[in-house]
Short mmCIF file of C-alpha atoms in Angstrom, two decimals:
data_model
loop_
_atom_site.label_atom_id
_atom_site.label_comp_id
_atom_site.label_asym_id
_atom_site.label_seq_id
_atom_site.Cartn_x
_atom_site.Cartn_y
_atom_site.Cartn_z
CA MET E 1 0.00 0.00 0.00
CA ASP E 2 2.89 2.37 0.74
CA HIS E 3 3.83 3.82 -2.66
CA GLY E 4 6.47 6.12 -1.21
CA GLU E 5 3.99 8.96 -1.68
CA PRO E 6 1.46 10.48 0.74
CA GLY E 7 -2.03 9.04 0.74
CA ARG E 8 -4.81 10.87 -1.04
CA VAL E 9 -8.56 10.85 -1.45
CA VAL E 10 -10.17 10.72 -4.88
CA LEU E 11 -13.89 11.50 -5.23
CA VAL E 12 -15.25 9.44 -8.11
CA GLY E 13 -18.30 10.66 -10.02
CA ALA E 14 -20.47 7.64 -10.88
CA PRO E 15 -23.08 7.45 -13.68
CA LEU E 16 -26.58 8.47 -12.64
CA GLY E 17 -27.98 5.47 -14.46
CA ASN E 18 -26.54 5.22 -17.95
CA ILE E 19 -23.33 3.19 -17.82
CA GLY E 20 -22.17 4.91 -21.00
CA ASP E 21 -21.50 8.03 -18.94
CA ALA E 22 -18.63 6.36 -17.04
CA SER E 23 -15.31 8.01 -17.77
CA ALA E 24 -12.04 6.26 -18.55
CA ARG E 25 -10.51 7.91 -15.49
CA MET E 26 -13.28 6.58 -13.28
CA ARG E 27 -12.50 3.06 -14.47
CA GLU E 28 -8.80 3.57 -13.84
CA ILE E 29 -9.26 4.92 -10.29
CA LEU E 30 -11.71 2.21 -9.20
CA ALA E 31 -9.46 -0.52 -10.58
CA SER E 32 -6.23 0.79 -9.04
CA ALA E 33 -7.21 2.41 -5.70
CA ASP E 34 -5.92 0.78 -2.53
CA VAL E 35 -9.26 1.32 -0.80
CA VAL E 36 -12.68 1.91 -2.39
CA ALA E 37 -15.20 3.39 0.04
CA ALA E 38 -18.62 2.70 -1.50
CA GLU E 39 -22.03 3.95 -0.43
CA ASP E 40 -23.47 0.56 -1.39
CA THR E 41 -21.04 -2.30 -1.99
CA ARG E 42 -23.67 -4.27 -3.91
CA ARG E 43 -24.18 -1.42 -6.36
CA LEU E 44 -20.43 -1.10 -6.69
CA ALA E 45 -20.26 -4.79 -7.61
CA ARG E 46 -22.88 -4.28 -10.32
CA LEU E 47 -21.12 -1.17 -11.58
CA THR E 48 -17.72 -2.82 -11.87
CA LYS E 49 -19.29 -5.83 -13.58
CA ASP E 50 -20.96 -3.55 -16.13
CA LEU E 51 -17.65 -1.72 -16.63
CA ASP E 52 -15.79 -5.02 -16.92
CA ILE E 53 -13.18 -3.99 -14.36
CA THR E 54 -11.86 -5.62 -11.20
CA VAL E 55 -11.27 -3.68 -8.00
CA ALA E 56 -7.79 -4.66 -6.82
CA GLY E 57 -8.00 -2.81 -3.50
CA ARG E 58 -9.99 -3.30 -0.32
CA ILE E 59 -13.71 -2.46 -0.54
CA VAL E 60 -15.46 -0.94 2.49
CA SER E 61 -19.01 0.31 2.92
CA TYR E 62 -19.22 4.05 3.57
CA PHE E 63 -22.73 5.43 3.96
CA GLU E 64 -24.67 7.85 6.12
CA GLY E 65 -25.09 5.35 8.95
CA ASN E 66 -21.40 4.50 9.38
CA GLU E 67 -19.32 7.31 7.88
CA GLU E 68 -18.65 8.99 11.23
CA ARG E 69 -17.35 5.73 12.69
CA ARG E 70 -15.45 4.67 9.56
CA THR E 71 -13.76 8.00 8.69
CA PRO E 72 -10.89 7.61 11.23
CA ASP E 73 -10.03 4.21 9.70
CA LEU E 74 -9.87 5.74 6.23
CA VAL E 75 -7.65 8.59 7.49
CA GLN E 76 -5.36 5.96 9.00
CA ALA E 77 -5.18 4.28 5.58
CA LEU E 78 -4.13 7.65 4.16
CA ARG E 79 -1.33 7.81 6.72
CA GLU E 80 -0.15 4.44 5.43
CA GLY E 81 0.05 5.87 1.91
CA ALA E 82 -3.24 4.57 0.52
CA VAL E 83 -5.18 6.01 -2.38
CA VAL E 84 -8.77 6.05 -1.09
CA ALA E 85 -11.49 6.30 -3.75
CA VAL E 86 -14.98 7.35 -2.68
CA VAL E 87 -17.94 6.35 -4.86
CA THR E 88 -21.66 6.73 -4.24
CA ASP E 89 -24.71 5.21 -5.92
CA GLY E 90 -24.63 7.93 -8.58
CA GLY E 91 -23.28 11.43 -9.09
CA MET E 92 -20.53 13.19 -7.16
CA PRO E 93 -19.71 12.11 -3.60
CA SER E 94 -20.28 14.71 -0.85
CA VAL E 95 -23.16 16.39 -2.76
CA SER E 96 -26.02 15.22 -0.51
CA ASP E 97 -24.14 11.91 -0.39
CA PRO E 98 -21.35 10.49 1.78
CA GLY E 99 -17.93 12.03 1.22
CA TYR E 100 -17.84 15.45 2.85
CA ARG E 101 -16.87 14.09 6.26
CA LEU E 102 -13.84 12.28 4.80
CA VAL E 103 -12.87 15.27 2.66
CA ARG E 104 -12.82 17.51 5.74
CA ALA E 105 -10.94 14.96 7.84
CA ALA E 106 -8.36 14.35 5.11
CA LEU E 107 -7.72 18.06 4.58
CA ASP E 108 -7.45 18.67 8.32
CA ALA E 109 -4.86 15.87 8.51
CA GLY E 110 -2.88 17.36 5.63
CA PHE E 111 -3.75 14.87 2.88
CA PRO E 112 -4.63 15.96 -0.69
CA VAL E 113 -8.11 15.49 -2.12
CA SER E 114 -8.84 15.29 -5.85
CA ALA E 115 -11.70 14.17 -8.05
CA ALA E 116 -12.45 12.10 -11.10
CA PRO E 117 -15.43 14.27 -12.10
CA GLY E 118 -18.56 12.70 -13.41
CA PRO E 119 -22.30 13.23 -13.85
CA SER E 120 -24.27 15.31 -11.37
CA ALA E 121 -28.04 15.21 -10.98
CA VAL E 122 -27.95 18.87 -9.86
CA THR E 123 -26.51 20.35 -13.03
CA THR E 124 -28.20 17.80 -15.32
CA ALA E 125 -31.66 18.65 -13.98
CA LEU E 126 -30.89 22.36 -14.06
CA ALA E 127 -29.86 22.21 -17.71
CA LEU E 128 -32.96 20.20 -18.67
CA SER E 129 -35.46 22.25 -16.67
CA GLY E 130 -35.78 25.11 -19.12
CA LEU E 131 -35.41 27.54 -16.21
CA PRO E 132 -32.67 30.19 -15.83
CA SER E 133 -29.35 28.48 -15.11
CA ASP E 134 -26.94 31.42 -14.94
CA ARG E 135 -27.44 31.72 -11.17
CA PHE E 136 -28.79 28.92 -8.98
CA CYS E 137 -28.56 27.45 -5.49
CA PHE E 138 -28.70 23.82 -4.45
CA GLU E 139 -30.82 23.05 -1.38
CA GLY E 140 -30.53 19.26 -1.31
CA PHE E 141 -33.28 17.50 0.66
CA LEU E 142 -35.83 19.59 2.54
CA PRO E 143 -36.77 18.62 6.12
CA ARG E 144 -38.90 15.48 6.28
CA SER E 145 -41.69 16.91 8.44
CA GLY E 146 -44.33 19.10 6.85
CA SER E 147 -43.85 21.95 9.32
CA GLY E 148 -40.07 21.89 8.95
CA ARG E 149 -40.36 21.76 5.18
CA ARG E 150 -42.74 24.72 5.03
CA SER E 151 -40.53 26.70 7.39
CA ARG E 152 -37.51 26.20 5.15
CA LEU E 153 -39.52 27.05 2.03
CA ARG E 154 -40.65 30.31 3.64
CA GLU E 155 -36.99 31.18 4.18
CA LEU E 156 -36.47 30.69 0.44
CA ALA E 157 -39.57 32.57 -0.71
CA LYS E 158 -37.60 35.66 -1.76
CA GLU E 159 -34.59 33.81 -3.21
CA PRO E 160 -34.15 35.19 -6.77
CA ARG E 161 -31.89 32.36 -7.98
CA THR E 162 -33.24 29.13 -9.47
CA LEU E 163 -33.62 26.51 -6.73
CA VAL E 164 -32.62 22.85 -7.03
CA PHE E 165 -33.87 20.19 -4.60
CA PHE E 166 -33.59 16.44 -4.18
CA GLU E 167 -36.73 14.65 -2.99
CA ALA E 168 -37.87 11.14 -2.14
CA PRO E 169 -40.77 9.63 -4.15
CA HIS E 170 -43.03 9.22 -1.10
CA ARG E 171 -42.61 12.92 -0.21
CA ILE E 172 -42.69 14.52 -3.66
CA THR E 173 -46.43 15.29 -3.65
CA GLY E 174 -46.28 16.97 -0.24
CA MET E 175 -43.17 18.89 -1.24
CA LEU E 176 -44.75 20.25 -4.41
CA GLN E 177 -47.96 21.14 -2.57
CA ASP E 178 -46.06 23.02 0.11
CA ALA E 179 -43.85 24.76 -2.45
CA GLY E 180 -46.96 25.86 -4.35
CA ALA E 181 -48.57 27.09 -1.15
CA VAL E 182 -45.52 29.11 -0.10
CA PHE E 183 -44.14 30.30 -3.46
CA GLY E 184 -47.47 30.48 -5.26
CA ALA E 185 -49.11 27.84 -7.43
CA GLU E 186 -48.07 29.71 -10.59
CA ARG E 187 -44.31 29.57 -9.91
CA GLU E 188 -42.66 27.63 -12.75
CA ALA E 189 -40.81 24.42 -11.93
CA ALA E 190 -39.62 21.10 -13.34
CA VAL E 191 -39.66 17.60 -11.86
CA CYS E 192 -36.81 15.50 -13.25
CA ARG E 193 -37.14 11.77 -12.64
CA GLU E 194 -34.72 8.90 -13.33
CA LEU E 195 -32.22 11.11 -15.15
CA THR E 196 -30.21 9.36 -17.92
CA LYS E 197 -32.08 6.10 -17.28
CA THR E 198 -34.46 4.18 -19.53
CA TYR E 199 -37.58 5.80 -18.06
CA GLU E 200 -36.24 9.34 -17.75
CA GLU E 201 -39.07 11.84 -17.41
CA ILE E 202 -39.06 15.64 -17.22
CA ARG E 203 -42.30 17.39 -16.21
CA ARG E 204 -42.36 21.16 -16.57
CA GLY E 205 -45.08 23.58 -15.49
CA PRO E 206 -46.47 25.65 -12.61
CA LEU E 207 -46.08 24.16 -9.12
CA GLY E 208 -49.85 23.77 -8.74
CA GLU E 209 -50.10 21.63 -11.88
CA LEU E 210 -47.05 19.57 -10.95
CA ALA E 211 -48.46 18.88 -7.47
CA ALA E 212 -51.71 17.62 -9.01
CA TRP E 213 -49.76 15.44 -11.45
CA ALA E 214 -47.64 13.95 -8.66
CA ALA E 215 -50.69 13.19 -6.51
CA GLU E 216 -52.29 11.33 -9.39
CA SER E 217 -49.28 9.54 -10.89
CA GLU E 218 -47.19 8.81 -7.75
CA PRO E 219 -43.81 9.12 -9.51
CA ARG E 220 -41.05 6.70 -8.52
CA GLY E 221 -37.28 6.67 -8.72
CA GLU E 222 -34.61 9.31 -8.14
CA ILE E 223 -36.19 12.77 -8.27
CA THR E 224 -34.67 16.24 -8.65
CA VAL E 225 -36.92 19.32 -8.52
CA VAL E 226 -35.97 22.66 -10.08
CA VAL E 227 -37.99 25.76 -9.13
CA ALA E 228 -37.78 29.23 -10.66
CA GLY E 229 -36.49 31.95 -8.36
CA ALA E 230 -38.65 34.74 -6.97
CA PRO E 231 -39.43 37.58 -9.40
CA ALA E 232 -37.15 40.60 -9.09
CA GLY E 233 -38.73 43.03 -6.67
CA PRO E 234 -42.20 42.73 -5.11
CA ALA E 235 -45.09 42.07 -7.45
CA GLU E 236 -47.75 44.72 -7.94
CA ARG E 237 -50.15 44.74 -5.01
CA PRO E 238 -53.30 42.80 -5.89
CA ALA E 239 -56.79 43.85 -4.85
CA ASP E 240 -57.87 43.01 -1.30
CA GLU E 241 -60.04 40.10 -2.46
CA GLU E 242 -57.12 38.60 -4.37
CA LEU E 243 -54.95 38.78 -1.28
CA ARG E 244 -57.62 37.05 0.78
CA ALA E 245 -57.96 34.40 -1.93
CA ALA E 246 -54.17 33.86 -1.96
CA VAL E 247 -54.20 33.23 1.80
CA ALA E 248 -57.19 30.89 1.48
CA GLU E 249 -55.45 28.96 -1.32
CA ARG E 250 -52.44 28.32 0.89
CA GLU E 251 -54.62 27.32 3.83
CA ALA E 252 -56.44 24.83 1.58
CA ALA E 253 -53.05 23.30 0.76
CA GLY E 254 -52.43 22.61 4.46
CA VAL E 255 -50.49 25.71 5.47
CA SER E 256 -51.49 27.31 8.77
CA ARG E 257 -53.25 30.67 8.53
CA ARG E 258 -50.34 32.39 10.24
CA ASP E 259 -47.84 30.96 7.74
CA ALA E 260 -50.16 31.61 4.80
CA ILE E 261 -50.45 35.27 5.77
CA GLN E 262 -46.67 35.55 6.10
CA ALA E 263 -46.13 33.89 2.71
CA VAL E 264 -48.56 36.24 0.94
CA ALA E 265 -47.03 39.27 2.66
CA ASP E 266 -43.56 38.15 1.55
CA ALA E 267 -44.70 37.51 -2.01
CA TYR E 268 -46.01 41.06 -2.47
CA GLY E 269 -43.62 43.00 -0.22
CA LEU E 270 -46.38 43.84 2.26
CA ARG E 271 -46.38 44.09 6.01
CA LYS E 272 -47.68 40.94 7.65
CA ARG E 273 -50.05 43.07 9.77
CA GLU E 274 -51.65 44.52 6.63
CA VAL E 275 -52.50 41.08 5.24
CA TYR E 276 -53.62 39.87 8.68
CA GLU E 277 -56.11 42.73 9.00
CA LEU E 278 -57.48 42.08 5.50
CA VAL E 279 -58.06 38.39 6.26
CA HIS E 280 -59.74 39.08 9.60
CA ALA E 281 -61.67 42.17 8.50
CA ARG E 282 -64.80 40.07 8.07
#
């Protein structure tokens, strides 16, 4: 294992689904690394079989449930001169996947970190969404609970950059409903499912329509959601009845009245008290 050189970490970008996206450098690193830390060792076995390569080094599992415990062992391997490759189920390690903890530990211990870049669901979905891609921010997974999710969405209500999220199939309907309630049902978005795979599907449209589609079709697989940023500056103030209707629409989607009032106030640059008094005037 000791090559007479210091150990190093290599982050290996794996195909999202289409094996044809695997790079020659990815094949080389996986075949030659002293240690391959894989998010799922079974998926790694399938991947290497499809690539027709053999991993010569030691394979260890490295996923969310064990990365804190396993990171010190991998740093020790670096001290012994090992090349440690990190590979996840798809895309770049450390982007909402295992890897960051080892990157930080390796850098703190003085070891170099490099990458064999590969596909990324974030930039692939962004490019396919049809939404502005010159400025964007990646939010990863929203909180699992409805209240936590809505709270985070409210924090993003005024974000002007295009937003990119990951979401689980069993939460996608609730996520789209909450996003429509907080951002407005007319905000443009795209749901990107099973990117680069046989059943790739891109759905584009207003959040309200996408939420209805998701509730009816129950989409499966890996999902990335891209949402247009907030319009520049506050929108023109609607009539009082329209403001009341906007609050009622959000309440119907499951948002509390307090949060619905705040969301409408944020959307139109109004004081929360002003919207509150309109809603309760009757």
